Tab-separated table of C-alpha atoms in Angstrom:
chain	number	residue	atom	x	y	z
A	1	MET	CA	-1.418	0.422	9.967
A	2	LYS	CA	-1.149	-0.711	6.362
A	3	ILE	CA	-3.061	1.735	4.156
A	4	ALA	CA	-3.690	1.650	0.401
A	5	PHE	CA	-4.776	4.465	-1.892
A	6	VAL	CA	-6.524	3.215	-5.021
A	7	GLY	CA	-8.605	4.710	-7.828
A	8	LYS	CA	-8.757	5.148	-11.561
A	9	GLY	CA	-5.994	6.931	-13.409
A	10	GLY	CA	-6.263	10.690	-12.990
A	11	SER	CA	-8.485	10.485	-9.906
A	12	GLY	CA	-5.873	12.169	-7.750
A	13	LYS	CA	-4.901	9.145	-5.650
A	14	THR	CA	-1.174	9.927	-5.777
A	15	THR	CA	-1.775	13.531	-4.753
A	16	LEU	CA	-4.031	12.468	-1.885
A	17	SER	CA	-1.675	9.728	-0.735
A	18	SER	CA	1.170	12.266	-0.676
A	19	LEU	CA	-0.967	14.700	1.334
A	20	PHE	CA	-1.847	11.939	3.777
A	21	ILE	CA	1.828	11.019	4.165
A	22	ARG	CA	2.676	14.673	4.846
A	23	HIS	CA	-0.157	14.812	7.371
A	24	LEU	CA	1.138	11.743	9.217
A	25	ALA	CA	4.655	13.160	9.273
A	26	ALA	CA	3.292	16.422	10.671
A	27	ASN	CA	1.727	14.344	13.449
A	28	GLU	CA	5.163	12.831	14.142
A	29	ALA	CA	4.123	9.343	13.061
A	30	PRO	CA	6.690	6.911	11.615
A	31	VAL	CA	5.859	6.298	7.939
A	32	VAL	CA	7.058	3.965	5.217
A	33	ALA	CA	5.654	5.136	1.880
A	34	VAL	CA	5.567	2.806	-1.131
A	35	ASP	CA	5.006	3.833	-4.743
A	36	ALA	CA	3.425	0.735	-6.282
A	37	ASP	CA	1.918	2.504	-9.289
A	38	ILE	CA	2.991	1.657	-12.821
A	39	ASN	CA	3.522	5.410	-13.281
A	40	GLN	CA	5.974	6.421	-10.559
A	41	HIS	CA	4.898	9.878	-9.315
A	42	LEU	CA	4.788	9.606	-5.526
A	43	GLY	CA	8.371	10.802	-5.043
A	44	ALA	CA	7.720	13.970	-7.030
A	45	ALA	CA	4.439	14.529	-5.164
A	46	LEU	CA	6.415	14.373	-1.921
A	47	GLY	CA	8.733	17.087	-3.175
A	48	LEU	CA	11.656	15.160	-4.628
A	49	PRO	CA	13.241	16.783	-7.673
A	50	GLU	CA	12.447	14.837	-10.830
A	51	ALA	CA	16.060	13.706	-11.181
A	52	GLU	CA	16.090	12.237	-7.658
A	53	ALA	CA	12.679	10.633	-8.039
A	54	ALA	CA	13.818	8.979	-11.268
A	55	VAL	CA	16.755	7.202	-9.604
A	56	LEU	CA	14.960	5.780	-6.583
A	57	PRO	CA	16.076	2.160	-6.149
A	58	ALA	CA	13.593	-0.275	-7.644
A	59	MET	CA	12.329	-2.946	-5.251
A	60	GLY	CA	11.939	-5.325	-8.173
A	61	ALA	CA	15.644	-4.996	-8.971
A	62	HIS	CA	16.487	-6.052	-5.412
A	63	LEU	CA	14.098	-9.001	-5.278
A	64	PRO	CA	16.870	-11.625	-4.779
A	65	LEU	CA	18.168	-9.678	-1.762
A	66	ILE	CA	14.652	-9.254	-0.356
A	67	LYS	CA	13.905	-12.955	-0.694
A	68	GLU	CA	17.195	-14.071	0.820
A	69	TYR	CA	16.794	-11.761	3.796
A	70	LEU	CA	13.167	-12.667	4.496
A	71	ARG	CA	13.829	-16.399	4.081
A	72	GLY	CA	16.136	-16.327	7.082
A	73	SER	CA	16.512	-19.834	8.490
A	74	ASN	CA	13.006	-21.000	7.589
A	75	PRO	CA	13.517	-24.739	6.980
A	76	ARG	CA	10.446	-24.924	4.727
A	77	ILE	CA	12.064	-22.681	2.112
A	78	ALA	CA	14.963	-24.480	0.449
A	79	SER	CA	16.275	-21.425	-1.377
A	80	ALA	CA	15.376	-17.861	-2.260
A	81	ASP	CA	14.770	-19.050	-5.834
A	82	THR	CA	11.717	-21.012	-4.658
A	83	MET	CA	10.084	-17.954	-3.087
A	84	ILE	CA	7.296	-16.227	-4.992
A	85	LYS	CA	5.430	-13.019	-4.253
A	86	THR	CA	2.908	-14.768	-1.997
A	87	THR	CA	5.343	-16.910	0.008
A	88	PRO	CA	4.213	-16.610	3.638
A	89	PRO	CA	6.536	-16.358	6.628
A	90	GLY	CA	7.038	-19.228	9.039
A	91	GLU	CA	9.251	-20.238	11.921
A	92	GLY	CA	12.746	-18.972	11.149
A	93	SER	CA	11.642	-16.266	8.671
A	94	ARG	CA	12.918	-12.766	9.121
A	95	LEU	CA	10.235	-10.137	9.630
A	96	LEU	CA	10.167	-6.397	8.948
A	97	ARG	CA	9.149	-3.560	11.235
A	98	VAL	CA	8.400	0.044	10.364
A	99	ARG	CA	10.883	1.667	12.755
A	100	GLU	CA	13.877	-0.640	12.357
A	101	ASP	CA	16.902	-0.564	10.103
A	102	ASN	CA	17.475	-3.653	7.984
A	103	PRO	CA	19.101	-4.687	4.684
A	104	VAL	CA	15.791	-4.396	2.787
A	105	TYR	CA	15.350	-0.753	3.774
A	106	GLU	CA	19.034	-0.097	3.209
A	107	ALA	CA	18.782	-1.342	-0.364
A	108	CYS	CA	15.293	-0.162	-1.314
A	109	ALA	CA	14.250	2.780	0.874
A	110	ARG	CA	15.397	6.368	0.776
A	111	PRO	CA	14.729	9.071	3.382
A	112	VAL	CA	12.588	11.985	2.227
A	113	ALA	CA	12.623	15.154	4.312
A	114	LEU	CA	9.234	16.855	4.618
A	115	ASP	CA	8.342	20.109	6.330
A	116	ASP	CA	7.495	18.391	9.600
A	117	GLY	CA	9.616	15.265	9.626
A	118	GLU	CA	11.202	12.522	7.575
A	119	ILE	CA	9.683	9.408	6.009
A	120	ARG	CA	11.045	6.380	4.208
A	121	LEU	CA	10.117	6.040	0.537
A	122	MET	CA	10.239	2.816	-1.464
A	123	ALA	CA	9.275	2.251	-5.104
A	124	THR	CA	8.507	-0.862	-7.117
A	125	GLY	CA	10.289	0.552	-10.120
A	126	PRO	CA	8.816	1.635	-13.453
A	127	PHE	CA	7.565	-0.719	-16.141
A	128	THR	CA	10.277	-0.329	-18.760
A	129	GLU	CA	10.490	-1.048	-22.454
A	130	SER	CA	12.697	-4.078	-21.714
A	131	ASP	CA	9.787	-5.651	-19.807
A	132	LEU	CA	7.473	-5.623	-22.817
A	133	GLY	CA	6.666	-9.112	-24.036
A	134	VAL	CA	8.551	-10.854	-21.225
A	135	SER	CA	6.965	-9.549	-18.060
A	136	CYS	CA	3.865	-7.980	-16.587
A	137	TYR	CA	3.477	-5.274	-13.995
A	138	HIS	CA	2.170	-7.742	-11.425
A	139	SER	CA	5.699	-9.159	-11.250
A	140	LYS	CA	6.928	-5.677	-10.340
A	141	VAL	CA	4.628	-5.310	-7.350
A	142	GLY	CA	5.503	-8.818	-6.184
A	143	ALA	CA	8.286	-7.345	-4.043
A	144	VAL	CA	5.713	-5.143	-2.292
A	145	GLU	CA	3.422	-8.082	-1.577
A	146	LEU	CA	6.294	-10.184	-0.249
A	147	CYS	CA	7.398	-7.403	2.099
A	148	LEU	CA	3.856	-6.804	3.357
A	149	ASN	CA	3.496	-10.532	4.031
A	150	HIS	CA	6.524	-10.303	6.328
A	151	LEU	CA	5.718	-6.939	7.920
A	152	VAL	CA	4.774	-6.681	11.597
A	153	ASP	CA	3.336	-3.213	12.215
A	154	GLY	CA	1.790	-1.844	15.369
A	155	ALA	CA	-0.456	0.993	16.460
A	156	ASP	CA	0.672	4.489	15.402
A	157	GLU	CA	2.964	3.063	12.686
A	158	TYR	CA	1.979	3.550	9.071
A	159	VAL	CA	2.788	1.941	5.741
A	160	VAL	CA	1.091	3.932	2.979
A	161	VAL	CA	0.972	2.368	-0.500
A	162	ASP	CA	0.044	4.293	-3.633
A	163	MET	CA	-1.380	1.436	-5.697
A	164	THR	CA	-1.481	0.994	-9.450
A	165	ALA	CA	-4.527	2.564	-11.099
A	166	GLY	CA	-7.766	0.692	-11.645
A	167	SER	CA	-8.375	-2.806	-10.322
A	168	ASP	CA	-5.074	-4.429	-11.330
A	169	SER	CA	-4.208	-5.329	-7.735
A	170	PHE	CA	-6.880	-8.033	-7.821
A	171	ALA	CA	-4.572	-10.096	-10.024
A	172	SER	CA	-2.903	-11.163	-6.762
A	173	GLY	CA	-3.698	-11.134	-3.066
A	174	LEU	CA	-2.177	-7.685	-2.625
A	175	PHE	CA	-5.571	-6.047	-2.079
A	176	THR	CA	-6.062	-8.064	1.145
A	177	ARG	CA	-2.830	-6.844	2.742
A	178	PHE	CA	-4.240	-3.592	4.131
A	179	ASP	CA	-6.037	-2.516	7.283
A	180	MET	CA	-7.745	0.270	5.352
A	181	THR	CA	-8.187	0.986	1.653
A	182	PHE	CA	-9.033	4.532	0.596
A	183	LEU	CA	-10.588	4.655	-2.853
A	184	VAL	CA	-10.284	8.069	-4.482
A	185	ALA	CA	-13.266	8.808	-6.709
A	186	GLU	CA	-14.280	11.809	-8.766
A	187	PRO	CA	-17.988	12.685	-8.928
A	188	THR	CA	-18.460	11.098	-12.365
A	189	ARG	CA	-19.741	7.754	-13.646
A	190	LYS	CA	-16.209	6.707	-14.586
A	191	GLY	CA	-15.015	7.964	-11.236
A	192	VAL	CA	-17.156	5.519	-9.276
A	193	SER	CA	-16.761	2.549	-11.627
A	194	VAL	CA	-13.550	1.386	-9.933
A	195	TYR	CA	-15.328	1.678	-6.593
A	196	ARG	CA	-17.948	-0.831	-7.743
A	197	GLN	CA	-15.234	-3.241	-8.880
A	198	TYR	CA	-13.365	-2.950	-5.598
A	199	LYS	CA	-16.534	-3.301	-3.560
A	200	GLU	CA	-17.475	-6.490	-5.380
A	201	TYR	CA	-14.051	-8.130	-5.199
A	202	ALA	CA	-13.334	-7.063	-1.619
A	203	ARG	CA	-16.659	-8.200	-0.172
A	204	ASP	CA	-15.599	-11.819	0.368
A	205	PHE	CA	-12.307	-10.915	2.025
A	206	GLY	CA	-13.385	-8.449	4.700
A	207	VAL	CA	-11.459	-5.571	3.122
A	208	ALA	CA	-12.174	-2.269	4.876
A	209	LEU	CA	-13.005	0.226	2.123
A	210	LYS	CA	-13.766	3.940	2.364
A	211	VAL	CA	-14.280	6.432	-0.456
A	212	VAL	CA	-12.567	9.802	-0.663
A	213	GLY	CA	-14.461	12.106	-3.004
A	214	ASN	CA	-11.996	14.250	-4.938
A	215	LYS	CA	-12.463	17.333	-7.120
A	216	VAL	CA	-15.838	17.981	-5.495
A	217	GLN	CA	-17.043	21.427	-6.517
A	218	GLY	CA	-20.503	21.758	-5.022
A	219	GLN	CA	-23.605	20.194	-3.521
A	220	ASP	CA	-24.538	18.431	-6.754
A	221	ASP	CA	-21.178	16.621	-6.811
A	222	LEU	CA	-21.599	15.664	-3.161
A	223	ASP	CA	-25.135	14.392	-3.718
A	224	PHE	CA	-23.964	12.311	-6.681
A	225	LEU	CA	-21.245	10.594	-4.652
A	226	ARG	CA	-23.583	9.953	-1.740
A	227	GLU	CA	-26.090	8.387	-4.104
A	228	GLU	CA	-23.480	6.201	-5.801
A	229	VAL	CA	-21.350	5.004	-2.851
A	230	GLY	CA	-23.648	5.533	0.155
A	231	GLU	CA	-22.144	5.214	3.608
A	232	ASP	CA	-18.747	4.251	2.172
A	233	LEU	CA	-18.185	7.959	1.430
A	234	LEU	CA	-15.889	9.133	4.218
A	235	VAL	CA	-14.786	12.644	3.207
A	236	THR	CA	-14.566	14.898	0.186
A	237	VAL	CA	-11.773	17.142	-1.026
A	238	GLY	CA	-12.296	20.237	-3.132
A	239	HIS	CA	-10.085	22.726	-4.929
A	240	SER	CA	-6.763	23.439	-3.256
A	241	ASP	CA	-4.463	26.336	-4.048
A	242	TRP	CA	-1.809	24.550	-1.979
A	243	VAL	CA	-2.028	21.477	-4.209
A	244	ARG	CA	-1.906	23.605	-7.331
A	245	ALA	CA	1.310	25.222	-6.065
A	246	MET	CA	2.705	21.791	-5.183
A	247	GLU	CA	1.996	20.522	-8.696
A	248	LYS	CA	3.988	23.471	-10.018
A	249	GLY	CA	6.895	22.469	-7.796
A	250	ARG	CA	6.482	25.418	-5.441
A	251	PRO	CA	4.488	24.179	-2.440
A	252	PRO	CA	4.131	26.423	0.609
A	253	ARG	CA	4.796	24.904	4.006
A	254	PHE	CA	2.349	22.088	4.681
A	255	GLU	CA	0.854	23.912	7.664
A	256	LEU	CA	-0.673	26.345	5.143
A	257	LEU	CA	-2.833	23.659	3.521
A	258	GLU	CA	-6.485	24.743	3.632
A	259	ALA	CA	-8.150	24.021	6.986
A	260	GLU	CA	-10.993	22.008	5.466
A	261	ASN	CA	-8.523	19.773	3.635
A	262	ARG	CA	-6.470	19.310	6.816
A	263	MET	CA	-9.676	18.196	8.522
A	264	SER	CA	-10.332	15.687	5.743
A	265	LEU	CA	-6.836	14.244	6.166
A	266	GLN	CA	-7.405	13.924	9.905
A	267	ALA	CA	-10.648	12.063	9.177
A	268	LEU	CA	-8.635	9.603	7.055
A	269	GLN	CA	-6.187	9.050	9.886
A	270	ASP	CA	-9.013	8.581	12.392
A	271	ALA	CA	-10.669	5.986	10.137
A	272	ALA	CA	-7.392	4.117	9.707
A	273	ASP	CA	-6.693	4.211	13.449
A	274	ASP	CA	-10.210	3.000	14.239
A	275	SER	CA	-9.681	-0.056	12.028
A	276	TYR	CA	-6.858	-1.174	14.323
A	277	ALA	CA	-9.402	-2.500	16.813
A	278	HIS	CA	-10.701	-4.884	14.132
A	279	ARG	CA	-7.294	-6.244	13.137
A	280	ASP	CA	-7.386	-10.026	12.867
A	281	TRP	CA	-3.908	-11.508	12.457
A	282	GLU	CA	-5.262	-15.039	12.069
A	283	ARG	CA	-7.477	-14.007	9.153
A	284	TYR	CA	-4.602	-11.993	7.690
A	285	THR	CA	-2.331	-15.049	7.800
A	286	ARG	CA	-5.089	-17.320	6.489
A	287	GLN	CA	-5.677	-15.068	3.471
A	288	MET	CA	-1.950	-14.961	2.847
A	289	VAL	CA	-1.843	-18.753	2.728
A	290	HIS	CA	-4.982	-18.908	0.557
A	291	PHE	CA	-3.455	-16.799	-2.208
A	292	HIS	CA	-0.116	-18.552	-1.926
A	293	LEU	CA	-1.678	-21.970	-2.445
A	294	ARG	CA	-3.720	-20.632	-5.353
A	295	ASN	CA	-0.648	-19.148	-7.027
A	296	ALA	CA	1.398	-22.252	-6.310
A	297	GLU	CA	-1.106	-24.445	-8.121
A	298	SER	CA	-1.738	-22.122	-11.052
A	299	TRP	CA	1.862	-21.184	-11.911
A	300	GLY	CA	4.290	-21.161	-8.970
A	301	ASN	CA	5.061	-24.887	-8.783
A	302	ALA	CA	5.764	-25.058	-12.502
A	303	LYS	CA	7.943	-21.951	-12.456
A	304	THR	CA	10.079	-22.928	-9.468
A	305	GLY	CA	10.061	-26.695	-9.870
A	306	ALA	CA	9.113	-27.055	-6.215
A	307	ASP	CA	6.019	-27.944	-4.217
A	308	LEU	CA	5.274	-24.489	-2.839
A	309	ALA	CA	2.430	-25.745	-0.664
A	310	ALA	CA	5.158	-27.221	1.530
A	311	GLN	CA	6.300	-23.681	2.373
A	312	VAL	CA	3.208	-23.140	4.527
A	313	ASP	CA	3.879	-23.441	8.257
A	314	PRO	CA	0.500	-24.599	9.642
A	315	ASP	CA	1.325	-23.483	13.185
A	316	PHE	CA	2.550	-19.998	12.294
A	317	VAL	CA	0.431	-16.861	12.763
A	318	LEU	CA	1.892	-13.439	12.017
A	319	THR	CA	1.315	-11.263	15.100
A	320	GLU	CA	2.727	-8.157	16.727
A	321	GLY	CA	4.276	-10.224	19.495
A	322	LEU	CA	6.794	-11.836	17.132
A	323	SER	CA	10.381	-10.687	17.028
A	324	ALA	CA	11.341	-8.400	14.157
A	325	VAL	CA	14.065	-10.832	13.196
A	326	GLN	CA	13.508	-14.511	13.911
A	327	PRO	CA	16.482	-16.575	15.133
A	328	ALA	CA	18.929	-17.360	12.360
């Protein structure tokens, strides 16, 4: 399952995404975690020392390698230089799977040992001073979108993406790439404002959206969230001594996380797993093509000097039955 954690800055989305990743690992599930936030904190939240988290390979820095690998022998893509973040796969493209080894993971992913297992961690890379005036953060997360477009994941496999704060992901089609989106909201007016934006934008694309109430301290907070988000409220999370210790760099073993918070994490996994029955690969591929054609017309054709609409394979549908690596 492809799962996104979104929310306003300071809502706790990185902390909750890291807890969810730990929970999945404790349940022996294969996990690829992706830090797609402009502020790269997921590695530290998963227990990496600051020095190690700071030198995680940046996916954006390996974009030429990613494009060349995914292009494979697709005859509709003349060169890696003509690929943009929304380029869809077609006959001859190479695809990614969660459990495999491949050059993209070798270059961009690093293993992270948790209490109950090991996960792969990837990071878009930070927005640096050298990017100012010549780039935008959406170009950084382009590598994530391209990989998700070429990812074939099955039941009981998880890709968990800690998204950039706010509603920035709507600048591209990235928000449609997930089976389930968990929006982390505090019980405040600002806390639910991003929820309203997401709800409005996602409505036309069939995006599955559930709210995780964070920093809930009592019945009044719970009533407020129920009033503001209604049936989209899935679970709430309150104070956690375990999280406080983790934020100090001294987390106990994950099995000691408070029982009520473990139950909330299991509810998230159940909701994600339940969405698998509603997976529609044809719609997923159609949305991929929709955003690619839109980007091609608005800026992609001019940037690459190619007709990017010609990259669309009209007979291709991304499905689980496809080989992880198409014939070269």
